[in-house]
Amino acid sequence: MSILLPILVFGMIVFVHEMGHFLLAKKHGIGVIEFSLGFGPKLFSFQKGETTYALKLFPLGGSCMMMDELAEEEYDIIPEKSFRNKPIGARIAVIAAGPVFNFLLAFVLAVIVIGTVGIDRPVLSGVMEGFPAEEAGMQAGDRITRINGQDIVIYREVSLYLALHQKEDLAVTFERDGEKHQVLLTPKYYEETGTYMMGIQVSGQRDKTTVPETLGYSAYEVKYWISYTLTSLRMLIQGKIGAESMTGPVGLVSTMSDMVEDSKPDGMLYVFLNLINFGILLSANLGVVNLLPLPALDGGRIFFFLIELVRGKPIDPEKEGMVHMAGMVLLMALMVFVLYHDIVRLL
């Protein structure tokens, strides 16, 4: 179960992504040749209309292959159902639908988690003796609302900001009894953790929310994970974190399996909630990464459509195909690199 459950969560996220492409393709009258979950050899499949629906051996992927995306000699291409013959707005909508459905899934999962256990408000349960927060007069019950001009809604934003801005002075705005206060803190080095801290403490408990709050905070939860993913990518590009720190499907399943084992003593409800919570991150992450304007990704295809809009005519299909093929080769090389490090970490 500790392996099967993470695979099911991962499969659900991929399924929803491909379902986004599928539904928008059908809406715009585009023929779908094959809709599959997984990759590799087919376990079973069936035909309905023009579409083959398949479940394949390895459940960590999927595809929605549309007419005009495969060689004509392999399949009968109906011109009026060809993807390439549709208006550019329809093509952009179909390709963007995968990432958009991932964001929608992340929102639904966030509603489940927050509706069940609440949110982590940035309210202090205490301060550490001898640290800047105590010296500045902060105390239990204070609610942090801004740090260096950045709004703070959930406590994880405080942790993330401190992790990314070590040694920096912090202009902290907080509320106490309805009044706003601002203090300037210089984080202090803490040997036990090897990090710079302002010395605040939180209970770790989550506060229950009303239905409107649940919906609002769920949308904010998705925004948080999108920002988290973009920040991680920026740090990767800037060299602040190494490529070996990236994790692929094998590493993710391993991490989620460990999480399942750790959650079992608390009961199946918490196993379920922890998996769903991890699913929010994965679904938002997949949506962001797929929108990057890189060849072979959804964002890369949208980028070519935007060029077509500017030029007033499409780029030669063969040239575009060569770019995407080169991107696919590089993507596969990256996947092998990540897989290698996943296996090394497991061993």
mmCIF file of C-alpha atoms in Angstrom:
data_model
loop_
_atom_site.group_PDB
_atom_site.id
_atom_site.type_symbol
_atom_site.label_atom_id
_atom_site.label_comp_id
_atom_site.label_asym_id
_atom_site.label_seq_id
_atom_site.Cartn_x
_atom_site.Cartn_y
_atom_site.Cartn_z
ATOM 1 C CA MET A 1 0.000 0.000 0.000
ATOM 2 C CA SER A 2 2.853 2.399 0.777
ATOM 3 C CA ILE A 3 3.971 2.059 -2.858
ATOM 4 C CA LEU A 4 0.592 1.620 -4.543
ATOM 5 C CA LEU A 5 -1.047 4.683 -2.978
ATOM 6 C CA PRO A 6 1.667 7.154 -4.141
ATOM 7 C CA ILE A 7 1.535 5.648 -7.640
ATOM 8 C CA LEU A 8 -2.255 6.124 -7.678
ATOM 9 C CA VAL A 9 -1.873 9.764 -6.617
ATOM 10 C CA PHE A 10 0.781 10.353 -9.271
ATOM 11 C CA GLY A 11 -1.386 8.594 -11.867
ATOM 12 C CA MET A 12 -4.383 10.753 -10.925
ATOM 13 C CA ILE A 13 -2.372 13.940 -11.496
ATOM 14 C CA VAL A 14 -1.165 12.773 -14.919
ATOM 15 C CA PHE A 15 -4.678 11.552 -15.817
ATOM 16 C CA VAL A 16 -6.211 14.953 -15.027
ATOM 17 C CA HIS A 17 -3.511 16.705 -17.094
ATOM 18 C CA GLU A 18 -4.206 14.551 -20.152
ATOM 19 C CA MET A 19 -7.953 14.775 -19.564
ATOM 20 C CA GLY A 20 -7.657 18.555 -19.904
ATOM 21 C CA HIS A 21 -6.141 18.149 -23.376
ATOM 22 C CA PHE A 22 -8.731 15.471 -24.254
ATOM 23 C CA LEU A 23 -11.853 17.398 -23.225
ATOM 24 C CA LEU A 24 -10.804 20.616 -24.951
ATOM 25 C CA ALA A 25 -9.839 18.679 -28.092
ATOM 26 C CA LYS A 26 -13.292 17.071 -28.183
ATOM 27 C CA LYS A 27 -14.937 20.456 -27.508
ATOM 28 C CA HIS A 28 -13.202 21.979 -30.527
ATOM 29 C CA GLY A 29 -13.917 19.027 -32.802
ATOM 30 C CA ILE A 30 -10.357 17.705 -32.903
ATOM 31 C CA GLY A 31 -9.956 13.993 -33.461
ATOM 32 C CA VAL A 32 -8.202 12.107 -30.651
ATOM 33 C CA ILE A 33 -6.431 8.979 -31.877
ATOM 34 C CA GLU A 34 -5.361 7.603 -28.489
ATOM 35 C CA PHE A 35 -5.945 8.539 -24.862
ATOM 36 C CA SER A 36 -3.712 6.561 -22.534
ATOM 37 C CA LEU A 37 -2.649 6.434 -18.911
ATOM 38 C CA GLY A 38 0.905 5.204 -18.450
ATOM 39 C CA PHE A 39 3.522 4.400 -21.046
ATOM 40 C CA GLY A 40 5.171 1.309 -22.475
ATOM 41 C CA PRO A 41 3.302 -1.898 -23.475
ATOM 42 C CA LYS A 42 -0.499 -1.858 -23.276
ATOM 43 C CA LEU A 43 -2.107 -3.808 -20.439
ATOM 44 C CA PHE A 44 -5.509 -3.458 -22.035
ATOM 45 C CA SER A 45 -7.310 -1.125 -24.402
ATOM 46 C CA PHE A 46 -10.636 -0.601 -26.153
ATOM 47 C CA GLN A 47 -11.866 1.391 -29.101
ATOM 48 C CA LYS A 48 -14.754 3.856 -28.968
ATOM 49 C CA GLY A 49 -15.381 5.833 -32.107
ATOM 50 C CA GLU A 50 -12.115 7.148 -33.481
ATOM 51 C CA THR A 51 -10.309 6.954 -30.118
ATOM 52 C CA THR A 52 -8.369 4.108 -28.541
ATOM 53 C CA TYR A 53 -8.416 4.192 -24.737
ATOM 54 C CA ALA A 54 -5.480 2.371 -23.146
ATOM 55 C CA LEU A 55 -3.894 1.552 -19.814
ATOM 56 C CA LYS A 56 -0.163 0.927 -20.154
ATOM 57 C CA LEU A 57 2.374 -0.893 -18.012
ATOM 58 C CA PHE A 58 4.247 2.002 -16.395
ATOM 59 C CA PRO A 59 1.713 4.282 -14.635
ATOM 60 C CA LEU A 60 3.951 7.362 -14.321
ATOM 61 C CA GLY A 61 2.933 9.095 -17.541
ATOM 62 C CA GLY A 62 0.184 9.451 -20.109
ATOM 63 C CA SER A 63 -0.733 10.857 -23.506
ATOM 64 C CA CYS A 64 -3.523 12.380 -25.570
ATOM 65 C CA MET A 65 -2.531 11.917 -29.214
ATOM 66 C CA MET A 66 -4.555 14.034 -31.594
ATOM 67 C CA MET A 67 -5.028 13.847 -35.340
ATOM 68 C CA ASP A 68 -2.264 15.533 -37.316
ATOM 69 C CA GLU A 69 0.260 14.810 -34.582
ATOM 70 C CA LEU A 70 1.219 11.409 -35.990
ATOM 71 C CA ALA A 71 2.323 10.166 -39.423
ATOM 72 C CA GLU A 72 -0.565 10.066 -41.880
ATOM 73 C CA GLU A 73 0.453 6.619 -43.119
ATOM 74 C CA GLU A 74 -0.204 5.201 -39.622
ATOM 75 C CA TYR A 75 -3.665 6.683 -39.094
ATOM 76 C CA ASP A 76 -6.450 8.101 -41.216
ATOM 77 C CA ILE A 77 -6.381 11.869 -40.802
ATOM 78 C CA ILE A 78 -9.740 13.619 -41.239
ATOM 79 C CA PRO A 79 -8.914 17.185 -42.412
ATOM 80 C CA GLU A 80 -11.798 18.865 -40.560
ATOM 81 C CA LYS A 81 -10.730 17.109 -37.355
ATOM 82 C CA SER A 82 -7.046 17.879 -37.766
ATOM 83 C CA PHE A 83 -5.429 19.748 -34.863
ATOM 84 C CA ARG A 84 -3.290 21.816 -37.215
ATOM 85 C CA ASN A 85 -6.308 22.937 -39.251
ATOM 86 C CA LYS A 86 -8.124 24.420 -36.260
ATOM 87 C CA PRO A 87 -8.055 28.165 -35.420
ATOM 88 C CA ILE A 88 -5.046 29.208 -33.387
ATOM 89 C CA GLY A 89 -7.218 30.129 -30.399
ATOM 90 C CA ALA A 90 -8.577 26.583 -30.274
ATOM 91 C CA ARG A 91 -5.073 25.093 -30.512
ATOM 92 C CA ILE A 92 -3.776 27.280 -27.675
ATOM 93 C CA ALA A 93 -6.801 26.354 -25.530
ATOM 94 C CA VAL A 94 -6.271 22.627 -26.101
ATOM 95 C CA ILE A 95 -2.571 22.720 -25.228
ATOM 96 C CA ALA A 96 -3.024 25.057 -22.233
ATOM 97 C CA ALA A 97 -5.854 22.915 -20.856
ATOM 98 C CA GLY A 98 -3.478 20.286 -19.430
ATOM 99 C CA PRO A 99 -1.653 22.674 -17.059
ATOM 100 C CA VAL A 100 -4.898 24.544 -16.282
ATOM 101 C CA PHE A 101 -6.569 21.282 -15.235
ATOM 102 C CA ASN A 102 -3.582 20.605 -12.968
ATOM 103 C CA PHE A 103 -4.138 23.937 -11.228
ATOM 104 C CA LEU A 104 -7.848 23.127 -10.883
ATOM 105 C CA LEU A 105 -6.995 19.711 -9.411
ATOM 106 C CA ALA A 106 -4.591 21.352 -6.964
ATOM 107 C CA PHE A 107 -7.422 23.678 -5.890
ATOM 108 C CA VAL A 108 -9.862 20.773 -5.355
ATOM 109 C CA LEU A 109 -7.263 18.859 -3.325
ATOM 110 C CA ALA A 110 -6.553 21.984 -1.275
ATOM 111 C CA VAL A 111 -10.279 22.321 -0.496
ATOM 112 C CA ILE A 112 -10.237 18.739 0.835
ATOM 113 C CA VAL A 113 -7.185 19.294 3.053
ATOM 114 C CA ILE A 114 -8.058 22.779 4.339
ATOM 115 C CA GLY A 115 -11.725 21.886 4.765
ATOM 116 C CA THR A 116 -10.666 18.939 6.929
ATOM 117 C CA VAL A 117 -7.776 20.259 9.038
ATOM 118 C CA GLY A 118 -7.752 24.033 8.492
ATOM 119 C CA ILE A 119 -4.837 26.369 7.737
ATOM 120 C CA ASP A 120 -1.492 27.259 9.265
ATOM 121 C CA ARG A 121 -2.024 30.884 10.244
ATOM 122 C CA PRO A 122 1.175 32.881 10.922
ATOM 123 C CA VAL A 123 0.355 33.359 14.615
ATOM 124 C CA LEU A 124 3.134 32.986 17.187
ATOM 125 C CA SER A 125 2.875 30.561 20.068
ATOM 126 C CA GLY A 126 5.977 32.081 21.661
ATOM 127 C CA VAL A 127 9.446 33.526 21.068
ATOM 128 C CA MET A 128 12.919 32.149 21.780
ATOM 129 C CA GLU A 129 14.880 33.694 24.617
ATOM 130 C CA GLY A 130 17.841 35.783 23.502
ATOM 131 C CA PHE A 131 16.728 36.049 19.871
ATOM 132 C CA PRO A 132 15.762 39.207 17.924
ATOM 133 C CA ALA A 133 11.989 38.606 18.075
ATOM 134 C CA GLU A 134 12.038 38.588 21.885
ATOM 135 C CA GLU A 135 14.339 41.622 22.038
ATOM 136 C CA ALA A 136 11.960 43.531 19.747
ATOM 137 C CA GLY A 137 9.019 42.796 22.051
ATOM 138 C CA MET A 138 7.173 40.223 19.952
ATOM 139 C CA GLN A 139 5.132 37.692 21.914
ATOM 140 C CA ALA A 140 2.675 34.802 21.723
ATOM 141 C CA GLY A 141 -0.514 35.708 19.868
ATOM 142 C CA ASP A 142 1.167 38.128 17.443
ATOM 143 C CA ARG A 143 0.126 37.538 13.835
ATOM 144 C CA ILE A 144 2.762 38.281 11.174
ATOM 145 C CA THR A 145 1.240 40.049 8.154
ATOM 146 C CA ARG A 146 4.271 41.275 6.153
ATOM 147 C CA ILE A 147 8.021 40.711 5.890
ATOM 148 C CA ASN A 148 10.072 43.239 3.900
ATOM 149 C CA GLY A 149 6.967 44.331 2.021
ATOM 150 C CA GLN A 150 5.808 40.794 1.155
ATOM 151 C CA ASP A 151 2.339 39.846 2.358
ATOM 152 C CA ILE A 152 2.186 36.850 4.681
ATOM 153 C CA VAL A 153 -0.997 34.777 4.774
ATOM 154 C CA ILE A 154 0.175 31.327 5.903
ATOM 155 C CA TYR A 155 3.079 30.427 8.173
ATOM 156 C CA ARG A 156 4.924 28.436 5.505
ATOM 157 C CA GLU A 157 5.551 31.749 3.738
ATOM 158 C CA VAL A 158 7.505 32.918 6.770
ATOM 159 C CA SER A 159 9.638 29.772 6.734
ATOM 160 C CA LEU A 160 10.217 30.016 2.975
ATOM 161 C CA TYR A 161 11.149 33.694 3.141
ATOM 162 C CA LEU A 162 13.646 33.110 5.959
ATOM 163 C CA ALA A 163 15.188 30.189 4.090
ATOM 164 C CA LEU A 164 15.686 32.301 0.965
ATOM 165 C CA HIS A 165 16.909 35.470 2.692
ATOM 166 C CA GLN A 166 19.456 34.307 5.227
ATOM 167 C CA LYS A 167 21.433 37.075 6.995
ATOM 168 C CA GLU A 168 19.128 39.830 5.662
ATOM 169 C CA ASP A 169 17.529 42.390 7.972
ATOM 170 C CA LEU A 170 13.784 41.822 8.254
ATOM 171 C CA ALA A 171 11.134 44.542 8.477
ATOM 172 C CA VAL A 172 8.366 42.539 10.162
ATOM 173 C CA THR A 173 4.799 43.819 10.402
ATOM 174 C CA PHE A 174 2.493 42.051 12.869
ATOM 175 C CA GLU A 175 -0.920 42.528 14.451
ATOM 176 C CA ARG A 176 -1.667 42.431 18.167
ATOM 177 C CA ASP A 177 -5.155 43.050 19.524
ATOM 178 C CA GLY A 178 -6.189 44.624 16.226
ATOM 179 C CA GLU A 179 -3.268 47.063 16.123
ATOM 180 C CA LYS A 180 -0.391 46.961 13.639
ATOM 181 C CA HIS A 181 3.223 47.082 14.755
ATOM 182 C CA GLN A 182 6.483 47.006 12.814
ATOM 183 C CA VAL A 183 9.930 45.976 14.005
ATOM 184 C CA LEU A 184 13.299 45.618 12.292
ATOM 185 C CA LEU A 185 15.023 42.322 13.100
ATOM 186 C CA THR A 186 18.546 41.107 12.332
ATOM 187 C CA PRO A 187 18.428 37.282 12.297
ATOM 188 C CA LYS A 188 20.784 35.523 14.707
ATOM 189 C CA TYR A 189 22.836 32.440 13.822
ATOM 190 C CA TYR A 190 21.616 29.300 15.596
ATOM 191 C CA GLU A 191 24.234 26.560 15.771
ATOM 192 C CA GLU A 192 21.774 23.697 16.297
ATOM 193 C CA THR A 193 20.146 24.258 12.911
ATOM 194 C CA GLY A 194 23.026 25.996 11.137
ATOM 195 C CA THR A 195 20.694 28.788 10.006
ATOM 196 C CA TYR A 196 19.907 32.398 10.821
ATOM 197 C CA MET A 197 16.696 32.792 12.830
ATOM 198 C CA MET A 198 14.605 35.611 14.229
ATOM 199 C CA GLY A 199 13.487 33.339 17.071
ATOM 200 C CA ILE A 200 9.755 32.859 16.606
ATOM 201 C CA GLN A 201 7.770 29.766 17.556
ATOM 202 C CA VAL A 202 4.469 28.375 16.281
ATOM 203 C CA SER A 203 2.392 25.514 17.645
ATOM 204 C CA GLY A 204 2.068 23.710 14.309
ATOM 205 C CA GLN A 205 -1.674 23.353 14.804
ATOM 206 C CA ARG A 206 -4.055 24.327 12.047
ATOM 207 C CA ASP A 207 -7.116 26.512 12.567
ATOM 208 C CA LYS A 208 -10.502 25.477 11.218
ATOM 209 C CA THR A 209 -12.042 27.656 8.508
ATOM 210 C CA THR A 210 -15.529 28.602 7.324
ATOM 211 C CA VAL A 211 -16.675 27.530 3.861
ATOM 212 C CA PRO A 212 -15.850 30.923 2.228
ATOM 213 C CA GLU A 213 -12.460 30.941 4.004
ATOM 214 C CA THR A 214 -11.784 27.382 2.836
ATOM 215 C CA LEU A 215 -12.350 28.369 -0.798
ATOM 216 C CA GLY A 216 -10.261 31.530 -0.485
ATOM 217 C CA TYR A 217 -7.383 29.847 1.308
ATOM 218 C CA SER A 218 -7.471 26.920 -1.140
ATOM 219 C CA ALA A 219 -6.918 29.319 -4.036
ATOM 220 C CA TYR A 220 -4.111 30.911 -2.048
ATOM 221 C CA GLU A 221 -2.620 27.464 -1.369
ATOM 222 C CA VAL A 222 -2.344 26.862 -5.119
ATOM 223 C CA LYS A 223 -0.763 30.300 -5.551
ATOM 224 C CA TYR A 224 1.747 29.464 -2.818
ATOM 225 C CA TRP A 225 2.878 26.242 -4.493
ATOM 226 C CA ILE A 226 3.100 27.942 -7.888
ATOM 227 C CA SER A 227 5.349 30.603 -6.316
ATOM 228 C CA TYR A 228 7.337 27.900 -4.543
ATOM 229 C CA THR A 229 7.937 26.068 -7.836
ATOM 230 C CA LEU A 230 8.977 29.254 -9.668
ATOM 231 C CA THR A 231 11.328 30.161 -6.811
ATOM 232 C CA SER A 232 12.915 26.700 -6.940
ATOM 233 C CA LEU A 233 13.404 26.983 -10.711
ATOM 234 C CA ARG A 234 14.984 30.417 -10.314
ATOM 235 C CA MET A 235 17.380 29.090 -7.683
ATOM 236 C CA LEU A 236 18.253 26.168 -9.977
ATOM 237 C CA ILE A 237 19.050 28.548 -12.850
ATOM 238 C CA GLN A 238 21.072 30.821 -10.566
ATOM 239 C CA GLY A 239 23.082 27.850 -9.301
ATOM 240 C CA LYS A 240 21.907 28.249 -5.693
ATOM 241 C CA ILE A 241 20.773 24.613 -5.759
ATOM 242 C CA GLY A 242 22.344 21.836 -7.823
ATOM 243 C CA ALA A 243 20.683 19.806 -10.564
ATOM 244 C CA GLU A 244 21.340 16.683 -8.490
ATOM 245 C CA SER A 245 18.747 17.941 -6.000
ATOM 246 C CA MET A 246 15.986 17.460 -8.594
ATOM 247 C CA THR A 247 13.631 14.544 -7.997
ATOM 248 C CA GLY A 248 11.818 12.447 -10.600
ATOM 249 C CA PRO A 249 8.895 9.999 -10.399
ATOM 250 C CA VAL A 250 10.978 7.283 -8.688
ATOM 251 C CA GLY A 251 12.209 9.676 -6.006
ATOM 252 C CA LEU A 252 8.732 11.133 -5.536
ATOM 253 C CA VAL A 253 7.139 7.715 -5.094
ATOM 254 C CA SER A 254 9.888 6.820 -2.601
ATOM 255 C CA THR A 255 9.321 10.038 -0.625
ATOM 256 C CA MET A 256 5.562 9.539 -0.622
ATOM 257 C CA SER A 257 5.982 5.891 0.422
ATOM 258 C CA ASP A 258 8.023 6.993 3.430
ATOM 259 C CA MET A 259 5.345 9.545 4.237
ATOM 260 C CA VAL A 260 2.665 6.835 4.130
ATOM 261 C CA GLU A 261 4.665 4.671 6.547
ATOM 262 C CA ASP A 262 5.232 7.609 8.907
ATOM 263 C CA SER A 263 1.529 8.511 8.842
ATOM 264 C CA LYS A 264 0.165 5.019 9.501
ATOM 265 C CA PRO A 265 0.317 5.264 13.325
ATOM 266 C CA ASP A 266 -2.020 8.306 13.117
ATOM 267 C CA GLY A 267 -4.621 6.413 11.094
ATOM 268 C CA MET A 268 -5.701 6.146 7.470
ATOM 269 C CA LEU A 269 -7.308 9.597 7.494
ATOM 270 C CA TYR A 270 -3.908 11.205 7.996
ATOM 271 C CA VAL A 271 -2.320 8.901 5.424
ATOM 272 C CA PHE A 272 -4.952 10.114 2.968
ATOM 273 C CA LEU A 273 -4.585 13.792 3.906
ATOM 274 C CA ASN A 274 -0.782 13.722 3.696
ATOM 275 C CA LEU A 275 -0.926 12.113 0.257
ATOM 276 C CA ILE A 276 -3.511 14.648 -0.906
ATOM 277 C CA ASN A 277 -1.397 17.475 0.496
ATOM 278 C CA PHE A 278 1.619 16.182 -1.432
ATOM 279 C CA GLY A 279 -0.631 15.937 -4.475
ATOM 280 C CA ILE A 280 -1.326 19.684 -4.290
ATOM 281 C CA LEU A 281 2.403 20.382 -4.660
ATOM 282 C CA LEU A 282 2.843 17.839 -7.469
ATOM 283 C CA SER A 283 -0.172 19.001 -9.470
ATOM 284 C CA ALA A 284 0.757 22.693 -9.197
ATOM 285 C CA ASN A 285 4.376 21.807 -10.000
ATOM 286 C CA LEU A 286 3.386 19.847 -13.114
ATOM 287 C CA GLY A 287 1.210 22.732 -14.281
ATOM 288 C CA VAL A 288 4.007 25.282 -13.892
ATOM 289 C CA VAL A 289 6.732 23.146 -15.474
ATOM 290 C CA ASN A 290 4.558 22.287 -18.467
ATOM 291 C CA LEU A 291 3.928 25.979 -19.147
ATOM 292 C CA LEU A 292 7.635 26.767 -19.417
ATOM 293 C CA PRO A 293 8.379 27.974 -22.991
ATOM 294 C CA LEU A 294 10.675 25.037 -23.718
ATOM 295 C CA PRO A 295 10.532 22.655 -26.708
ATOM 296 C CA ALA A 296 8.576 19.423 -26.137
ATOM 297 C CA LEU A 297 6.590 20.986 -23.285
ATOM 298 C CA ASP A 298 3.106 22.497 -23.549
ATOM 299 C CA GLY A 299 4.590 25.941 -23.010
ATOM 300 C CA GLY A 300 6.975 25.407 -25.925
ATOM 301 C CA ARG A 301 4.094 24.618 -28.259
ATOM 302 C CA ILE A 302 2.153 27.654 -27.061
ATOM 303 C CA PHE A 303 5.280 29.739 -27.712
ATOM 304 C CA PHE A 304 5.247 28.621 -31.368
ATOM 305 C CA PHE A 305 1.546 29.494 -31.612
ATOM 306 C CA LEU A 306 2.302 33.002 -30.327
ATOM 307 C CA ILE A 307 5.014 33.370 -32.974
ATOM 308 C CA GLU A 308 2.413 32.304 -35.532
ATOM 309 C CA LEU A 309 0.090 35.030 -34.270
ATOM 310 C CA VAL A 310 2.814 37.667 -34.677
ATOM 311 C CA ARG A 311 3.937 36.426 -38.107
ATOM 312 C CA GLY A 312 0.441 35.888 -39.411
ATOM 313 C CA LYS A 313 1.367 32.428 -40.671
ATOM 314 C CA PRO A 314 2.525 29.182 -39.069
ATOM 315 C CA ILE A 315 6.131 28.072 -38.841
ATOM 316 C CA ASP A 316 7.044 25.217 -41.162
ATOM 317 C CA PRO A 317 5.765 22.022 -39.433
ATOM 318 C CA GLU A 318 8.975 20.117 -40.183
ATOM 319 C CA LYS A 319 11.162 22.814 -38.622
ATOM 320 C CA GLU A 320 8.900 23.067 -35.582
ATOM 321 C CA GLY A 321 8.927 19.284 -35.298
ATOM 322 C CA MET A 322 12.739 19.248 -35.363
ATOM 323 C CA VAL A 323 12.856 21.783 -32.508
ATOM 324 C CA HIS A 324 10.429 19.757 -30.413
ATOM 325 C CA MET A 325 12.324 16.550 -31.189
ATOM 326 C CA ALA A 326 15.589 18.149 -30.034
ATOM 327 C CA GLY A 327 13.807 19.307 -26.889
ATOM 328 C CA MET A 328 12.468 15.801 -26.327
ATOM 329 C CA VAL A 329 15.976 14.346 -26.598
ATOM 330 C CA LEU A 330 17.268 16.845 -24.026
ATOM 331 C CA LEU A 331 14.256 16.170 -21.805
ATOM 332 C CA MET A 332 14.900 12.420 -21.950
ATOM 333 C CA ALA A 333 18.561 13.017 -21.086
ATOM 334 C CA LEU A 334 17.458 15.086 -18.080
ATOM 335 C CA MET A 335 15.058 12.323 -17.034
ATOM 336 C CA VAL A 336 17.868 9.767 -17.159
ATOM 337 C CA PHE A 337 20.069 12.097 -15.085
ATOM 338 C CA VAL A 338 17.318 12.574 -12.492
ATOM 339 C CA LEU A 339 16.514 8.852 -12.463
ATOM 340 C CA TYR A 340 20.170 8.049 -11.790
ATOM 341 C CA HIS A 341 20.272 10.383 -8.779
ATOM 342 C CA ASP A 342 16.913 9.040 -7.539
ATOM 343 C CA ILE A 343 18.346 5.497 -7.568
ATOM 344 C CA VAL A 344 21.615 6.611 -5.924
ATOM 345 C CA ARG A 345 19.627 8.260 -3.112
ATOM 346 C CA LEU A 346 17.515 5.120 -2.671
ATOM 347 C CA LEU A 347 20.609 2.928 -2.392
#
